[in-house]
Amino acid sequence: PGLPWPIPAPVTSLLSLAVTSEQIEHLHRRFKQLSQDQLTIRKENFDSIPDLEFNPIRGKIVHAFFDKRNLRQASDGLADEINFEDFLTIMSYFRPIEMNMDEEQLDRFRKEKLKFLFHMYDSDHDGKITLQEYRNVVEELLSGNPHLEKESARSIADGAMMEAASICVGQMGPDQVYEGITFEDFLKVGDVSAHTKMHVRFLNVDTIAHCY
Amino acid sequence: LDYQHVQVPFEITLWIMLASLAKIGFHLYNKLPSVVPESCLLIFVGLIMGGIIYGLNDRSPPVMDSDIFFLYLLPPIVLDAGYFMPSRPFFENIGTILLYAVVGTIWNVFGIGFSLYGICQVKAFRLQDVSLLHNLLFGSLIAAVDPVAVLAVFEEIHVNEKLHILVFGESLLNDAVTVVLYKLFRSFCEMPTIKSVDVFAGVGKFFVVGLGGVLVGLSFGFTAAFTTRFTKDIRVIEPLFVFLYSYLSYLTAEMFHLSGIVAIISCAMGMKRYVEANISLKSHTTVKYFMKMWSSVSDTLIFIFLGVSTIGENHEWNWPYICFTVIFCLIWRALGVLVLTFFVNRFHVNTITSKDQFIIAYGGLRGAICFSLVFLLPDFHRKKLFIAATTVVILFTVFVQGMTIRPLVDLLAVKRKRESAPTVGEQIHIRFLDHLLAGIEDISGHWGQYYWKDKLEYFNSKYLQKILLREYDQPKSSIVLLYEKLERKHAIELAQAGQLGHGPAHPSFLCSAFLCSSDRTVITDQKLEETLNPEVLDNMKEILARNLYRIRRTGPAYNRHTLPGDSEPTEQAKEILILRHKSL
């Protein structure tokens, strides 16, 4: 209704998930800007966003857009390019929590958001966050300080990892090895209220007349 | 006996002594502070003192001079509040806080003023000569929630952080509105006619007062930060600068008829980050303790004086007016909170529940600010009525609401403050989410909350830090600071437990001690000072770092094997214990 191009079926299912058509139009305009009027975006297109350069976890964010697990595709690994539908899929992870959701929907919603976060930490796609990946995250986060030594970043990551281990597994014997943080552990250890903060404001706008 | 010579300082000291002794007295009975909040007890003591003085002298006891209150007693409390304000929740909820503070206060003022005017029209109460303007003036001073009273009560009930910051932030920021409205109505009282131009001037004045206060505060704050950059060689007077600049900002704002409270808060919040990086650890502790001490003394004195000033012949007891004042205060506050929260919840994901709303409405305590403002009123024939009404409202809110709020909080099962210690992992996740959301906002082309926060951080690191920090080469992120703090705590725990002698860095011990620091009794800052000999500290840090590194080396780093039994760590441990014994 009122959109200039034919809407593929998966997008209509998104429409049913209360992303209004005005928001879709806004995102479409943005998509066209980024892709320079092409139908797909590649990683290089994200270089054109000036403010993103100063973001320490820029690499991970861009990567998340191309991560097939986030794009709800059956296969694994990274896509080379994404179309508008995929772009919308990623953006839909940042929808705010609706008032009229029931318990089951809320829980599913929360898990989806946290899974998105989890995929960002788990860069080798093996289903758990290993120490090396965690260190990677901390190093990137602290990369803004040129004078901070790598040693410090490493020890911080180690400390956090040990914290997580103790919370998830408790006291471990001397021969036990803690493989990594699985998604279940992440639900316990990660920022528990992350799903409430994880939304972008403009996706909250109510449009009164969206269909003509 | 040369009493005249020392009278003034002597009497001041005696009052302060009385206040402090009263505080000791309350805490001797363990059960008392949990049932009755301290503020009530202090007012009670004041009432007794007032009664004694009245009985002895047969005239009214000294009323608290408004100047003393506004110039000497109020600033330390507000400074303490502003300096220790947790900035993250404050800025996350700033929209809601401002809405409550500005719109809510205006709503209350006009609501109470108009309804009291309606009451005055009833012939039976003999209140006809109280004009609408007088009622509005009274409304403007009674409507504002008082930060001193709110602090005193909320500190003891430990509600969740968001609720606390909402009520508290509101009570601090509504000063700007109160100041403007009070002065506006007071000047209207003296003017023969009121034109609509004057009303618009009043509205404009509000923005000037609020924003002007922020500007004054920030400029003093940044000057303070800049000054502390050069205090490396005279550490002893560093704490003084914090207090001097904050007090100056308050006085300057008051001089220009701006909001002093807003100024001192912006000063404290603006300078905190840079000053703490520049001053030494000992100065930091000194600042903290002096602030707490001064605000505690002020707080106590205020409540005692409130009690003392209640006794006497300053009151005209017109009970209908007084009762209706109390009723209207409650009603309008509840209505205001309900309506405003309705609007707030439409724009926010984290809604304010009805339980929270009740606590916000119920926690709207009035206190000494109203009291001082009513004494500052120009002398007209109904002034004593207003004084009586103010006194009753304050006593009602502090006693009735203050005492019942804790059982109500328990009854309603309001979410309480999380008692667990912050973990490094959580900090990492919070930061990660910040950057992620800023990135998504950039990609989607939307300038939201995280975008602006990011921009501010960038501005800070590029310009502000270079000018205001002494050691710019050591910018520390909050993750690193927290980690260092926990490391330090752990190192001291290790030394105190004497564990270093028994073969250090048994990794499971290290981990459990490091991680379960929340289970142990928190080491007070005093103990920190005692054991914080720099050589010992450096040694401990080295050992800790090296041991963590060693854990990393064995296999998949956090594999919890016992360390290969080196003699080296044991030697170093013995060295540390020897050093420590020497320093004691």
PDB file of N, CA, C and O in Angstrom, chain B residues 15 18-19 22-23 26 37-50 64 69 73-74 77 146-156 295-311 365-369 371-372 391 393-399 402:
ATOM      1  N   TRP B  15      25.214  24.099  68.658  1.00  0.00           N
ATOM      2  CA  TRP B  15      24.130  23.529  67.866  1.00  0.00           C
ATOM      3  C   TRP B  15      24.617  22.320  67.069  1.00  0.00           C
ATOM      4  O   TRP B  15      23.963  21.278  67.012  1.00  0.00           O
ATOM      5  N   LEU B  18      25.090  19.453  69.316  1.00  0.00           N
ATOM      6  CA  LEU B  18      23.810  18.848  69.670  1.00  0.00           C
ATOM      7  C   LEU B  18      23.335  17.938  68.560  1.00  0.00           C
ATOM      8  O   LEU B  18      22.902  16.801  68.797  1.00  0.00           O
ATOM      9  N   ALA B  19      23.428  18.444  67.316  1.00  0.00           N
ATOM     10  CA  ALA B  19      22.976  17.665  66.170  1.00  0.00           C
ATOM     11  C   ALA B  19      23.729  16.345  66.093  1.00  0.00           C
ATOM     12  O   ALA B  19      23.146  15.277  65.912  1.00  0.00           O
ATOM     13  N   ALA B  22      22.839  13.929  68.852  1.00  0.00           N
ATOM     14  CA  ALA B  22      21.524  13.333  68.606  1.00  0.00           C
ATOM     15  C   ALA B  22      21.653  12.167  67.649  1.00  0.00           C
ATOM     16  O   ALA B  22      21.055  11.108  67.838  1.00  0.00           O
ATOM     17  N   LYS B  23      22.479  12.376  66.603  1.00  0.00           N
ATOM     18  CA  LYS B  23      22.663  11.300  65.624  1.00  0.00           C
ATOM     19  C   LYS B  23      23.256  10.063  66.270  1.00  0.00           C
ATOM     20  O   LYS B  23      22.840   8.945  65.986  1.00  0.00           O
ATOM     21  N   PHE B  26      20.583   8.137  68.206  1.00  0.00           N
ATOM     22  CA  PHE B  26      19.642   7.305  67.473  1.00  0.00           C
ATOM     23  C   PHE B  26      20.236   5.972  67.128  1.00  0.00           C
ATOM     24  O   PHE B  26      19.565   4.952  67.157  1.00  0.00           O
ATOM     25  N   PRO B  37      12.305   7.064  60.351  1.00  0.00           N
ATOM     26  CA  PRO B  37      13.449   7.638  59.646  1.00  0.00           C
ATOM     27  C   PRO B  37      14.104   8.731  60.482  1.00  0.00           C
ATOM     28  O   PRO B  37      13.454   9.409  61.260  1.00  0.00           O
ATOM     29  N   GLU B  38      15.389   8.892  60.263  1.00  0.00           N
ATOM     30  CA  GLU B  38      16.172   9.830  61.051  1.00  0.00           C
ATOM     31  C   GLU B  38      15.607  11.229  61.044  1.00  0.00           C
ATOM     32  O   GLU B  38      15.664  11.945  62.047  1.00  0.00           O
ATOM     33  N   SER B  39      15.068  11.642  59.890  1.00  0.00           N
ATOM     34  CA  SER B  39      14.580  13.014  59.787  1.00  0.00           C
ATOM     35  C   SER B  39      13.470  13.269  60.806  1.00  0.00           C
ATOM     36  O   SER B  39      13.404  14.346  61.406  1.00  0.00           O
ATOM     37  N   CYS B  40      12.621  12.286  61.016  1.00  0.00           N
ATOM     38  CA  CYS B  40      11.541  12.472  61.990  1.00  0.00           C
ATOM     39  C   CYS B  40      12.103  12.665  63.387  1.00  0.00           C
ATOM     40  O   CYS B  40      11.679  13.550  64.132  1.00  0.00           O
ATOM     41  N   LEU B  41      13.074  11.803  63.717  1.00  0.00           N
ATOM     42  CA  LEU B  41      13.649  11.887  65.057  1.00  0.00           C
ATOM     43  C   LEU B  41      14.295  13.237  65.294  1.00  0.00           C
ATOM     44  O   LEU B  41      14.190  13.818  66.375  1.00  0.00           O
ATOM     45  N   LEU B  42      14.960  13.743  64.232  1.00  0.00           N
ATOM     46  CA  LEU B  42      15.633  15.022  64.388  1.00  0.00           C
ATOM     47  C   LEU B  42      14.641  16.152  64.579  1.00  0.00           C
ATOM     48  O   LEU B  42      14.852  17.056  65.391  1.00  0.00           O
ATOM     49  N   ILE B  43      13.537  16.093  63.838  1.00  0.00           N
ATOM     50  CA  ILE B  43      12.521  17.127  64.022  1.00  0.00           C
ATOM     51  C   ILE B  43      11.985  17.071  65.448  1.00  0.00           C
ATOM     52  O   ILE B  43      11.753  18.099  66.085  1.00  0.00           O
ATOM     53  N   PHE B  44      11.834  15.851  65.903  1.00  0.00           N
ATOM     54  CA  PHE B  44      11.331  15.670  67.259  1.00  0.00           C
ATOM     55  C   PHE B  44      12.257  16.309  68.279  1.00  0.00           C
ATOM     56  O   PHE B  44      11.820  17.016  69.199  1.00  0.00           O
ATOM     57  N   VAL B  45      13.554  16.057  68.106  1.00  0.00           N
ATOM     58  CA  VAL B  45      14.539  16.679  69.001  1.00  0.00           C
ATOM     59  C   VAL B  45      14.425  18.189  68.927  1.00  0.00           C
ATOM     60  O   VAL B  45      14.460  18.902  69.939  1.00  0.00           O
ATOM     61  N   GLY B  46      14.242  18.693  67.668  1.00  0.00           N
ATOM     62  CA  GLY B  46      14.084  20.125  67.500  1.00  0.00           C
ATOM     63  C   GLY B  46      12.873  20.655  68.228  1.00  0.00           C
ATOM     64  O   GLY B  46      12.913  21.728  68.849  1.00  0.00           O
ATOM     65  N   LEU B  47      11.784  19.880  68.163  1.00  0.00           N
ATOM     66  CA  LEU B  47      10.573  20.310  68.855  1.00  0.00           C
ATOM     67  C   LEU B  47      10.828  20.434  70.354  1.00  0.00           C
ATOM     68  O   LEU B  47      10.408  21.397  71.003  1.00  0.00           O
ATOM     69  N   ILE B  48      11.532  19.449  70.879  1.00  0.00           N
ATOM     70  CA  ILE B  48      11.827  19.472  72.317  1.00  0.00           C
ATOM     71  C   ILE B  48      12.679  20.691  72.659  1.00  0.00           C
ATOM     72  O   ILE B  48      12.381  21.432  73.607  1.00  0.00           O
ATOM     73  N   MET B  49      13.720  20.910  71.844  1.00  0.00           N
ATOM     74  CA  MET B  49      14.598  22.055  72.087  1.00  0.00           C
ATOM     75  C   MET B  49      13.826  23.345  72.030  1.00  0.00           C
ATOM     76  O   MET B  49      13.993  24.234  72.863  1.00  0.00           O
ATOM     77  N   GLY B  50      12.946  23.440  70.990  1.00  0.00           N
ATOM     78  CA  GLY B  50      12.143  24.645  70.855  1.00  0.00           C
ATOM     79  C   GLY B  50      11.253  24.859  72.053  1.00  0.00           C
ATOM     80  O   GLY B  50      11.118  25.976  72.573  1.00  0.00           O
ATOM     81  N   MET B  64      14.778  29.812  62.072  1.00  0.00           N
ATOM     82  CA  MET B  64      15.894  29.627  61.156  1.00  0.00           C
ATOM     83  C   MET B  64      15.906  30.729  60.123  1.00  0.00           C
ATOM     84  O   MET B  64      14.955  30.924  59.395  1.00  0.00           O
ATOM     85  N   PHE B  69      20.017  29.313  55.866  1.00  0.00           N
ATOM     86  CA  PHE B  69      19.639  28.074  55.183  1.00  0.00           C
ATOM     87  C   PHE B  69      20.136  28.053  53.758  1.00  0.00           C
ATOM     88  O   PHE B  69      20.817  27.126  53.332  1.00  0.00           O
ATOM     89  N   LEU B  73      23.518  26.095  54.677  1.00  0.00           N
ATOM     90  CA  LEU B  73      23.086  24.738  54.978  1.00  0.00           C
ATOM     91  C   LEU B  73      22.719  23.944  53.737  1.00  0.00           C
ATOM     92  O   LEU B  73      22.921  22.741  53.705  1.00  0.00           O
ATOM     93  N   LEU B  74      22.162  24.585  52.747  1.00  0.00           N
ATOM     94  CA  LEU B  74      21.709  23.844  51.568  1.00  0.00           C
ATOM     95  C   LEU B  74      22.832  23.424  50.618  1.00  0.00           C
ATOM     96  O   LEU B  74      22.829  22.283  50.150  1.00  0.00           O
ATOM     97  N   ILE B  77      24.603  19.868  50.928  1.00  0.00           N
ATOM     98  CA  ILE B  77      23.775  18.710  50.627  1.00  0.00           C
ATOM     99  C   ILE B  77      23.628  18.531  49.131  1.00  0.00           C
ATOM    100  O   ILE B  77      23.740  17.425  48.601  1.00  0.00           O
ATOM    101  N   ASP B 146      11.170  18.386  47.886  1.00  0.00           N
ATOM    102  CA  ASP B 146      12.404  18.844  48.514  1.00  0.00           C
ATOM    103  C   ASP B 146      13.505  17.783  48.462  1.00  0.00           C
ATOM    104  O   ASP B 146      13.284  16.655  48.887  1.00  0.00           O
ATOM    105  N   PRO B 147      14.666  18.131  47.924  1.00  0.00           N
ATOM    106  CA  PRO B 147      15.715  17.111  47.798  1.00  0.00           C
ATOM    107  C   PRO B 147      16.250  16.611  49.130  1.00  0.00           C
ATOM    108  O   PRO B 147      16.585  15.432  49.263  1.00  0.00           O
ATOM    109  N   VAL B 148      16.303  17.494  50.130  1.00  0.00           N
ATOM    110  CA  VAL B 148      16.850  17.073  51.422  1.00  0.00           C
ATOM    111  C   VAL B 148      15.989  15.985  52.039  1.00  0.00           C
ATOM    112  O   VAL B 148      16.472  14.940  52.468  1.00  0.00           O
ATOM    113  N   ALA B 149      14.682  16.234  52.058  1.00  0.00           N
ATOM    114  CA  ALA B 149      13.781  15.257  52.669  1.00  0.00           C
ATOM    115  C   ALA B 149      13.768  13.956  51.878  1.00  0.00           C
ATOM    116  O   ALA B 149      13.795  12.866  52.449  1.00  0.00           O
ATOM    117  N   VAL B 150      13.738  14.088  50.547  1.00  0.00           N
ATOM    118  CA  VAL B 150      13.707  12.887  49.704  1.00  0.00           C
ATOM    119  C   VAL B 150      14.955  12.057  49.922  1.00  0.00           C
ATOM    120  O   VAL B 150      14.894  10.843  50.094  1.00  0.00           O
ATOM    121  N   LEU B 151      16.102  12.715  49.925  1.00  0.00           N
ATOM    122  CA  LEU B 151      17.355  12.004  50.164  1.00  0.00           C
ATOM    123  C   LEU B 151      17.312  11.276  51.485  1.00  0.00           C
ATOM    124  O   LEU B 151      17.663  10.111  51.587  1.00  0.00           O
ATOM    125  N   ALA B 152      16.870  12.014  52.532  1.00  0.00           N
ATOM    126  CA  ALA B 152      16.890  11.439  53.872  1.00  0.00           C
ATOM    127  C   ALA B 152      16.056  10.175  53.931  1.00  0.00           C
ATOM    128  O   ALA B 152      16.442   9.197  54.552  1.00  0.00           O
ATOM    129  N   VAL B 153      14.913  10.177  53.264  1.00  0.00           N
ATOM    130  CA  VAL B 153      14.032   9.023  53.366  1.00  0.00           C
ATOM    131  C   VAL B 153      14.428   7.921  52.380  1.00  0.00           C
ATOM    132  O   VAL B 153      14.519   6.754  52.738  1.00  0.00           O
ATOM    133  N   PHE B 154      14.696   8.298  51.139  1.00  0.00           N
ATOM    134  CA  PHE B 154      14.963   7.268  50.131  1.00  0.00           C
ATOM    135  C   PHE B 154      16.272   6.545  50.353  1.00  0.00           C
ATOM    136  O   PHE B 154      16.448   5.418  49.907  1.00  0.00           O
ATOM    137  N   GLU B 155      17.183   7.207  51.060  1.00  0.00           N
ATOM    138  CA  GLU B 155      18.459   6.554  51.307  1.00  0.00           C
ATOM    139  C   GLU B 155      18.283   5.337  52.170  1.00  0.00           C
ATOM    140  O   GLU B 155      19.107   4.426  52.151  1.00  0.00           O
ATOM    141  N   GLU B 156      17.216   5.346  52.959  1.00  0.00           N
ATOM    142  CA  GLU B 156      17.050   4.236  53.881  1.00  0.00           C
ATOM    143  C   GLU B 156      16.208   3.117  53.315  1.00  0.00           C
ATOM    144  O   GLU B 156      16.151   2.044  53.883  1.00  0.00           O
ATOM    145  N   SER B 295      27.547  17.391  54.430  1.00  0.00           N
ATOM    146  CA  SER B 295      26.139  17.252  54.077  1.00  0.00           C
ATOM    147  C   SER B 295      25.374  16.604  55.216  1.00  0.00           C
ATOM    148  O   SER B 295      24.216  16.930  55.461  1.00  0.00           O
ATOM    149  N   SER B 296      26.029  15.726  55.938  1.00  0.00           N
ATOM    150  CA  SER B 296      25.366  15.093  57.072  1.00  0.00           C
ATOM    151  C   SER B 296      25.055  16.113  58.158  1.00  0.00           C
ATOM    152  O   SER B 296      23.942  16.142  58.701  1.00  0.00           O
ATOM    153  N   VAL B 297      26.041  16.964  58.461  1.00  0.00           N
ATOM    154  CA  VAL B 297      25.821  17.982  59.493  1.00  0.00           C
ATOM    155  C   VAL B 297      24.708  18.936  59.070  1.00  0.00           C
ATOM    156  O   VAL B 297      23.807  19.247  59.858  1.00  0.00           O
ATOM    157  N   SER B 298      24.765  19.391  57.813  1.00  0.00           N
ATOM    158  CA  SER B 298      23.733  20.307  57.314  1.00  0.00           C
ATOM    159  C   SER B 298      22.362  19.706  57.438  1.00  0.00           C
ATOM    160  O   SER B 298      21.421  20.337  57.911  1.00  0.00           O
ATOM    161  N   ASP B 299      22.264  18.497  56.976  1.00  0.00           N
ATOM    162  CA  ASP B 299      21.012  17.755  56.979  1.00  0.00           C
ATOM    163  C   ASP B 299      20.438  17.703  58.386  1.00  0.00           C
ATOM    164  O   ASP B 299      19.278  18.041  58.627  1.00  0.00           O
ATOM    165  N   THR B 300      21.293  17.346  59.349  1.00  0.00           N
ATOM    166  CA  THR B 300      20.839  17.234  60.723  1.00  0.00           C
ATOM    167  C   THR B 300      20.389  18.578  61.260  1.00  0.00           C
ATOM    168  O   THR B 300      19.318  18.707  61.862  1.00  0.00           O
ATOM    169  N   LEU B 301      21.202  19.608  61.012  1.00  0.00           N
ATOM    170  CA  LEU B 301      20.854  20.934  61.509  1.00  0.00           C
ATOM    171  C   LEU B 301      19.535  21.427  60.948  1.00  0.00           C
ATOM    172  O   LEU B 301      18.723  22.005  61.661  1.00  0.00           O
ATOM    173  N   ILE B 302      19.333  21.156  59.642  1.00  0.00           N
ATOM    174  CA  ILE B 302      18.102  21.631  59.021  1.00  0.00           C
ATOM    175  C   ILE B 302      16.890  21.049  59.718  1.00  0.00           C
ATOM    176  O   ILE B 302      15.950  21.774  60.061  1.00  0.00           O
ATOM    177  N   PHE B 303      16.933  19.743  59.946  1.00  0.00           N
ATOM    178  CA  PHE B 303      15.749  19.132  60.541  1.00  0.00           C
ATOM    179  C   PHE B 303      15.536  19.595  61.983  1.00  0.00           C
ATOM    180  O   PHE B 303      14.401  19.788  62.413  1.00  0.00           O
ATOM    181  N   ILE B 304      16.641  19.778  62.717  1.00  0.00           N
ATOM    182  CA  ILE B 304      16.472  20.253  64.092  1.00  0.00           C
ATOM    183  C   ILE B 304      15.873  21.648  64.103  1.00  0.00           C
ATOM    184  O   ILE B 304      14.938  21.943  64.850  1.00  0.00           O
ATOM    185  N   PHE B 305      16.379  22.510  63.206  1.00  0.00           N
ATOM    186  CA  PHE B 305      15.839  23.864  63.161  1.00  0.00           C
ATOM    187  C   PHE B 305      14.384  23.878  62.747  1.00  0.00           C
ATOM    188  O   PHE B 305      13.611  24.715  63.196  1.00  0.00           O
ATOM    189  N   LEU B 306      14.030  22.953  61.884  1.00  0.00           N
ATOM    190  CA  LEU B 306      12.627  22.847  61.492  1.00  0.00           C
ATOM    191  C   LEU B 306      11.770  22.602  62.719  1.00  0.00           C
ATOM    192  O   LEU B 306      10.720  23.213  62.907  1.00  0.00           O
ATOM    193  N   GLY B 307      12.259  21.681  63.559  1.00  0.00           N
ATOM    194  CA  GLY B 307      11.521  21.387  64.771  1.00  0.00           C
ATOM    195  C   GLY B 307      11.447  22.590  65.686  1.00  0.00           C
ATOM    196  O   GLY B 307      10.383  22.933  66.204  1.00  0.00           O
ATOM    197  N   VAL B 308      12.591  23.254  65.872  1.00  0.00           N
ATOM    198  CA  VAL B 308      12.627  24.402  66.782  1.00  0.00           C
ATOM    199  C   VAL B 308      11.683  25.496  66.307  1.00  0.00           C
ATOM    200  O   VAL B 308      10.934  26.078  67.104  1.00  0.00           O
ATOM    201  N   SER B 309      11.715  25.752  64.992  1.00  0.00           N
ATOM    202  CA  SER B 309      10.917  26.878  64.497  1.00  0.00           C
ATOM    203  C   SER B 309       9.432  26.608  64.533  1.00  0.00           C
ATOM    204  O   SER B 309       8.637  27.519  64.368  1.00  0.00           O
ATOM    205  N   THR B 310       9.051  25.359  64.743  1.00  0.00           N
ATOM    206  CA  THR B 310       7.630  25.070  64.757  1.00  0.00           C
ATOM    207  C   THR B 310       6.958  25.628  66.004  1.00  0.00           C
ATOM    208  O   THR B 310       5.810  26.063  65.966  1.00  0.00           O
ATOM    209  N   ILE B 311       7.717  25.586  67.098  1.00  0.00           N
ATOM    210  CA  ILE B 311       7.149  26.080  68.349  1.00  0.00           C
ATOM    211  C   ILE B 311       7.125  27.592  68.296  1.00  0.00           C
ATOM    212  O   ILE B 311       8.029  28.218  67.769  1.00  0.00           O
ATOM    213  N   LEU B 365       8.051  14.415  49.046  1.00  0.00           N
ATOM    214  CA  LEU B 365       8.095  15.023  50.364  1.00  0.00           C
ATOM    215  C   LEU B 365       8.449  16.497  50.283  1.00  0.00           C
ATOM    216  O   LEU B 365       9.236  16.903  49.441  1.00  0.00           O
ATOM    217  N   ARG B 366       7.839  17.248  51.172  1.00  0.00           N
ATOM    218  CA  ARG B 366       8.220  18.671  51.270  1.00  0.00           C
ATOM    219  C   ARG B 366       9.146  18.833  52.453  1.00  0.00           C
ATOM    220  O   ARG B 366       9.067  18.081  53.416  1.00  0.00           O
ATOM    221  N   GLY B 367       9.997  19.850  52.366  1.00  0.00           N
ATOM    222  CA  GLY B 367      10.962  20.002  53.448  1.00  0.00           C
ATOM    223  C   GLY B 367      11.357  21.430  53.670  1.00  0.00           C
ATOM    224  O   GLY B 367      10.570  22.354  53.499  1.00  0.00           O
ATOM    225  N   ALA B 368      12.629  21.581  53.991  1.00  0.00           N
ATOM    226  CA  ALA B 368      13.076  22.863  54.510  1.00  0.00           C
ATOM    227  C   ALA B 368      13.061  23.986  53.481  1.00  0.00           C
ATOM    228  O   ALA B 368      12.995  25.156  53.856  1.00  0.00           O
ATOM    229  N   ILE B 369      13.121  23.634  52.195  1.00  0.00           N
ATOM    230  CA  ILE B 369      13.121  24.721  51.206  1.00  0.00           C
ATOM    231  C   ILE B 369      11.802  25.491  51.272  1.00  0.00           C
ATOM    232  O   ILE B 369      11.776  26.733  51.265  1.00  0.00           O
ATOM    233  N   PHE B 371       9.918  25.758  53.767  1.00  0.00           N
ATOM    234  CA  PHE B 371       9.897  26.456  55.028  1.00  0.00           C
ATOM    235  C   PHE B 371      10.628  27.782  54.939  1.00  0.00           C
ATOM    236  O   PHE B 371      10.129  28.828  55.376  1.00  0.00           O
ATOM    237  N   SER B 372      11.813  27.764  54.356  1.00  0.00           N
ATOM    238  CA  SER B 372      12.587  29.003  54.252  1.00  0.00           C
ATOM    239  C   SER B 372      11.915  29.988  53.319  1.00  0.00           C
ATOM    240  O   SER B 372      11.902  31.186  53.577  1.00  0.00           O
ATOM    241  N   THR B 391       4.149  24.537  57.770  1.00  0.00           N
ATOM    242  CA  THR B 391       4.677  23.679  58.838  1.00  0.00           C
ATOM    243  C   THR B 391       3.928  22.360  58.904  1.00  0.00           C
ATOM    244  O   THR B 391       4.527  21.287  58.984  1.00  0.00           O
ATOM    245  N   VAL B 393       2.171  20.873  56.566  1.00  0.00           N
ATOM    246  CA  VAL B 393       2.429  20.026  55.393  1.00  0.00           C
ATOM    247  C   VAL B 393       3.772  19.322  55.546  1.00  0.00           C
ATOM    248  O   VAL B 393       3.901  18.123  55.310  1.00  0.00           O
ATOM    249  N   ILE B 394       4.784  20.085  55.945  1.00  0.00           N
ATOM    250  CA  ILE B 394       6.112  19.483  56.073  1.00  0.00           C
ATOM    251  C   ILE B 394       6.094  18.387  57.127  1.00  0.00           C
ATOM    252  O   ILE B 394       6.582  17.277  56.907  1.00  0.00           O
ATOM    253  N   LEU B 395       5.502  18.687  58.271  1.00  0.00           N
ATOM    254  CA  LEU B 395       5.467  17.672  59.326  1.00  0.00           C
ATOM    255  C   LEU B 395       4.698  16.444  58.872  1.00  0.00           C
ATOM    256  O   LEU B 395       5.104  15.314  59.122  1.00  0.00           O
ATOM    257  N   PHE B 396       3.596  16.688  58.158  1.00  0.00           N
ATOM    258  CA  PHE B 396       2.816  15.558  57.666  1.00  0.00           C
ATOM    259  C   PHE B 396       3.640  14.710  56.711  1.00  0.00           C
ATOM    260  O   PHE B 396       3.720  13.486  56.860  1.00  0.00           O
ATOM    261  N   THR B 397       4.246  15.363  55.709  1.00  0.00           N
ATOM    262  CA  THR B 397       4.965  14.556  54.728  1.00  0.00           C
ATOM    263  C   THR B 397       6.136  13.835  55.377  1.00  0.00           C
ATOM    264  O   THR B 397       6.362  12.654  55.127  1.00  0.00           O
ATOM    265  N   VAL B 398       6.877  14.531  56.222  1.00  0.00           N
ATOM    266  CA  VAL B 398       8.048  13.867  56.785  1.00  0.00           C
ATOM    267  C   VAL B 398       7.642  12.760  57.746  1.00  0.00           C
ATOM    268  O   VAL B 398       8.154  11.648  57.679  1.00  0.00           O
ATOM    269  N   PHE B 399       6.696  13.059  58.642  1.00  0.00           N
ATOM    270  CA  PHE B 399       6.340  12.030  59.605  1.00  0.00           C
ATOM    271  C   PHE B 399       5.497  10.927  59.001  1.00  0.00           C
ATOM    272  O   PHE B 399       5.869   9.772  58.991  1.00  0.00           O
ATOM    273  N   GLY B 402       6.997   9.753  55.465  1.00  0.00           N
ATOM    274  CA  GLY B 402       8.337   9.219  55.674  1.00  0.00           C
ATOM    275  C   GLY B 402       8.320   7.905  56.429  1.00  0.00           C
ATOM    276  O   GLY B 402       9.042   6.975  56.105  1.00  0.00           O
TER     277      GLY B 402
END
